mmCIF file of C-alpha atoms in Angstrom:
data_model
loop_
_atom_site.group_PDB
_atom_site.id
_atom_site.type_symbol
_atom_site.label_atom_id
_atom_site.label_comp_id
_atom_site.label_asym_id
_atom_site.label_seq_id
_atom_site.Cartn_x
_atom_site.Cartn_y
_atom_site.Cartn_z
ATOM 1 C CA MET A 21 98.056 102.253 66.640
ATOM 2 C CA HIS A 22 94.635 102.891 65.086
ATOM 3 C CA SER A 23 93.030 100.342 67.441
ATOM 4 C CA PHE A 24 94.787 101.915 70.449
ATOM 5 C CA LEU A 25 93.478 105.356 69.502
ATOM 6 C CA LYS A 26 89.959 104.074 68.826
ATOM 7 C CA ASN A 27 89.831 102.208 72.149
ATOM 8 C CA ASN A 28 91.060 105.242 74.084
ATOM 9 C CA VAL A 29 88.614 107.606 72.386
ATOM 10 C CA PHE A 30 85.754 105.263 73.245
ATOM 11 C CA SER A 31 87.001 104.693 76.794
ATOM 12 C CA ILE A 32 87.440 108.390 77.537
ATOM 13 C CA SER A 33 84.139 109.363 75.883
ATOM 14 C CA PHE A 34 82.217 106.666 77.720
ATOM 15 C CA GLY A 35 83.854 107.484 81.049
ATOM 16 C CA THR A 36 83.230 111.194 80.652
ATOM 17 C CA SER A 37 79.574 110.573 79.760
ATOM 18 C CA VAL A 38 79.114 108.360 82.830
ATOM 19 C CA SER A 39 80.784 111.037 84.936
ATOM 20 C CA LYS A 40 78.506 113.799 83.636
ATOM 21 C CA LEU A 41 75.408 111.671 84.245
ATOM 22 C CA ALA A 42 76.605 110.940 87.784
ATOM 23 C CA GLY A 43 77.175 114.675 88.335
ATOM 24 C CA CYS A 44 73.618 115.408 87.268
ATOM 25 C CA LEU A 45 72.291 112.724 89.622
ATOM 26 C CA ARG A 46 74.471 114.099 92.431
ATOM 27 C CA GLN A 47 72.884 117.526 92.021
ATOM 28 C CA VAL A 48 69.407 115.965 92.117
ATOM 29 C CA PHE A 49 70.274 114.130 95.353
ATOM 30 C CA ILE A 50 71.766 117.278 96.904
ATOM 31 C CA ALA A 51 68.622 119.222 96.020
ATOM 32 C CA ALA A 52 66.466 116.456 97.512
ATOM 33 C CA ALA A 53 68.549 116.310 100.705
ATOM 34 C CA PHE A 54 69.039 120.027 101.307
ATOM 35 C CA GLY A 55 66.349 121.742 99.289
ATOM 36 C CA VAL A 56 66.808 125.469 99.054
ATOM 37 C CA GLY A 57 67.584 127.237 102.271
ATOM 38 C CA VAL A 58 70.051 127.718 105.081
ATOM 39 C CA THR A 59 71.597 124.242 104.958
ATOM 40 C CA TYR A 60 72.215 124.375 101.218
ATOM 41 C CA ASP A 61 73.644 127.898 101.432
ATOM 42 C CA ALA A 62 75.925 126.755 104.249
ATOM 43 C CA PHE A 63 77.086 123.761 102.201
ATOM 44 C CA ASN A 64 77.964 125.982 99.247
ATOM 45 C CA TYR A 65 80.143 128.178 101.453
ATOM 46 C CA ALA A 66 81.697 125.196 103.228
ATOM 47 C CA TYR A 67 82.633 123.608 99.896
ATOM 48 C CA ILE A 68 84.488 126.646 98.514
ATOM 49 C CA ILE A 69 87.926 125.823 99.958
ATOM 50 C CA PRO A 70 87.894 121.996 99.665
ATOM 51 C CA GLY A 71 86.319 122.240 96.200
ATOM 52 C CA PHE A 72 88.928 124.724 95.006
ATOM 53 C CA LEU A 73 91.770 122.575 96.320
ATOM 54 C CA LEU A 74 90.224 119.458 94.807
ATOM 55 C CA ILE A 75 90.123 121.121 91.391
ATOM 56 C CA ILE A 76 93.611 122.650 91.624
ATOM 57 C CA ILE A 77 95.427 119.725 93.264
ATOM 58 C CA GLY A 78 93.423 116.697 92.174
ATOM 59 C CA GLY A 79 91.861 117.922 88.971
ATOM 60 C CA ILE A 80 92.569 116.366 85.630
ATOM 61 C CA ASN A 81 94.864 118.739 83.716
ATOM 62 C CA GLY A 82 95.542 120.643 86.907
ATOM 63 C CA PRO A 83 99.114 121.615 87.796
ATOM 64 C CA LEU A 84 99.846 118.495 89.865
ATOM 65 C CA HIS A 85 98.365 116.124 87.287
ATOM 66 C CA ASN A 86 100.304 117.756 84.445
ATOM 67 C CA ALA A 87 103.563 117.751 86.399
ATOM 68 C CA VAL A 88 103.210 114.062 87.279
ATOM 69 C CA VAL A 89 102.463 113.120 83.663
ATOM 70 C CA ALA A 90 105.414 115.177 82.388
ATOM 71 C CA VAL A 91 107.858 113.717 84.914
ATOM 72 C CA LEU A 92 106.743 110.065 84.887
ATOM 73 C CA THR A 93 106.078 109.504 81.172
ATOM 74 C CA PRO A 94 109.735 109.206 80.090
ATOM 75 C CA LEU A 95 110.727 107.090 83.122
ATOM 76 C CA ASN A 96 110.602 103.328 83.497
ATOM 77 C CA LYS A 97 108.185 101.824 86.016
ATOM 78 C CA LYS A 98 110.774 101.397 88.788
ATOM 79 C CA ASN A 99 112.209 104.933 88.655
ATOM 80 C CA GLY A 100 108.733 106.392 88.238
ATOM 81 C CA GLY A 101 107.580 104.469 91.296
ATOM 82 C CA ILE A 102 110.451 105.822 93.383
ATOM 83 C CA ILE A 103 109.726 109.413 92.396
ATOM 84 C CA LEU A 104 105.981 108.937 92.870
ATOM 85 C CA THR A 105 106.567 107.571 96.384
ATOM 86 C CA GLN A 106 108.819 110.486 97.352
ATOM 87 C CA VAL A 107 106.385 113.081 96.031
ATOM 88 C CA SER A 108 103.456 111.267 97.650
ATOM 89 C CA ILE A 109 105.070 111.326 101.092
ATOM 90 C CA LYS A 110 105.949 115.025 100.902
ATOM 91 C CA LEU A 111 102.586 116.001 99.454
ATOM 92 C CA SER A 112 100.753 113.965 102.113
ATOM 93 C CA ILE A 113 102.553 115.772 104.918
ATOM 94 C CA ILE A 114 101.792 119.177 103.389
ATOM 95 C CA LEU A 115 98.130 118.425 102.643
ATOM 96 C CA PHE A 116 97.429 116.761 106.001
ATOM 97 C CA GLY A 117 98.951 119.815 107.692
ATOM 98 C CA LEU A 118 96.819 122.117 105.563
ATOM 99 C CA ALA A 119 93.709 120.066 106.364
ATOM 100 C CA VAL A 120 94.414 120.324 110.099
ATOM 101 C CA LEU A 121 94.896 124.100 109.815
ATOM 102 C CA ILE A 122 91.640 124.464 107.901
ATOM 103 C CA TYR A 123 89.812 122.228 110.380
ATOM 104 C CA LEU A 124 91.072 124.203 113.370
ATOM 105 C CA ASN A 125 90.316 127.556 111.725
ATOM 106 C CA SER A 126 87.080 126.612 109.982
ATOM 107 C CA SER A 127 84.993 129.117 111.942
ATOM 108 C CA LEU A 128 87.331 131.973 111.016
ATOM 109 C CA LEU A 129 87.439 130.871 107.374
ATOM 110 C CA ILE A 130 83.650 130.761 107.112
ATOM 111 C CA GLU A 131 83.496 134.208 108.718
ATOM 112 C CA LEU A 132 85.940 135.520 106.093
ATOM 113 C CA LEU A 133 84.154 133.822 103.184
ATOM 114 C CA ALA A 134 80.623 134.694 104.248
ATOM 115 C CA PRO A 135 80.542 137.671 106.611
ATOM 116 C CA ASN A 136 76.861 138.384 105.918
ATOM 117 C CA LEU A 137 75.658 134.814 106.460
ATOM 118 C CA SER A 138 73.287 134.305 109.385
ATOM 119 C CA SER A 139 74.787 132.895 112.583
ATOM 120 C CA GLU A 140 72.809 129.664 112.092
ATOM 121 C CA ALA A 141 74.165 129.246 108.560
ATOM 122 C CA LYS A 142 77.717 130.058 109.728
ATOM 123 C CA SER A 143 77.461 127.372 112.393
ATOM 124 C CA ILE A 144 76.240 124.807 109.857
ATOM 125 C CA ALA A 145 78.888 125.861 107.311
ATOM 126 C CA THR A 146 81.644 125.565 109.917
ATOM 127 C CA TYR A 147 80.500 122.049 110.801
ATOM 128 C CA GLN A 148 80.272 121.083 107.126
ATOM 129 C CA LEU A 149 83.726 122.508 106.370
ATOM 130 C CA ARG A 150 85.150 120.343 109.147
ATOM 131 C CA ILE A 151 83.463 117.307 107.600
ATOM 132 C CA LEU A 152 84.886 118.195 104.174
ATOM 133 C CA THR A 153 88.518 118.682 105.280
ATOM 134 C CA PRO A 154 89.501 115.057 104.476
ATOM 135 C CA CYS A 155 88.918 115.990 100.814
ATOM 136 C CA ILE A 156 92.107 118.053 100.979
ATOM 137 C CA PRO A 157 94.636 115.214 101.418
ATOM 138 C CA LEU A 158 92.507 113.029 99.144
ATOM 139 C CA SER A 159 92.889 115.607 96.382
ATOM 140 C CA GLY A 160 96.642 115.014 96.418
ATOM 141 C CA PHE A 161 96.213 111.266 96.087
ATOM 142 C CA ILE A 162 93.780 111.824 93.223
ATOM 143 C CA GLY A 163 96.131 114.158 91.352
ATOM 144 C CA LEU A 164 99.101 111.842 91.799
ATOM 145 C CA SER A 165 97.184 108.673 90.964
ATOM 146 C CA PHE A 166 95.546 109.958 87.820
ATOM 147 C CA GLY A 167 98.767 111.584 86.650
ATOM 148 C CA ALA A 168 100.554 108.262 87.135
ATOM 149 C CA LEU A 169 97.797 106.369 85.304
ATOM 150 C CA ASN A 170 97.826 108.797 82.392
ATOM 151 C CA SER A 171 101.618 108.603 82.150
ATOM 152 C CA ARG A 172 101.154 104.849 81.554
ATOM 153 C CA LYS A 173 98.381 105.435 78.995
ATOM 154 C CA LYS A 174 95.563 104.330 81.314
ATOM 155 C CA PHE A 175 92.757 106.822 80.722
ATOM 156 C CA PHE A 176 89.430 105.263 81.719
ATOM 157 C CA LEU A 177 89.670 105.762 85.498
ATOM 158 C CA SER A 178 90.615 109.400 85.163
ATOM 159 C CA SER A 179 87.722 109.993 82.760
ATOM 160 C CA ILE A 180 85.190 108.725 85.322
ATOM 161 C CA SER A 181 86.923 110.348 88.297
ATOM 162 C CA PRO A 182 84.530 113.307 88.595
ATOM 163 C CA ALA A 183 81.741 110.787 89.223
ATOM 164 C CA ILE A 184 83.525 109.253 92.186
#
């Protein structure tokens, strides 16, 4: 038991450190690509909805992650797999539908989120929001996958997930 705990503490700590370093590098690359200006402002507005959904649906210790861990942990692999498949199918349908709605209404959503943004920035933000909509169904797969991994005491992948 002591070895199991020690290995998991190291694995999670190492993975989290790698993830934080990758996040820092990501911000450096974003700053280099966009600089400060209209494009970066537009990106920040475009990322509000997909980023929020990614945190809520796919985030570690988010509601979906916690529910999956709570439900799957006491089950054997076969029964857990059946439940995970059923939830995955239903969640995929819901999140793909939501992504399509957001894609089709991206201009309206940007207008609601940023009414004082310049027309050029709104146009860029709308385009970027459309590019980011695939993050929405992916967030469901992330939440389910990491919840399933954690329910089986596999922690390393979920600790590096923010870097991915």
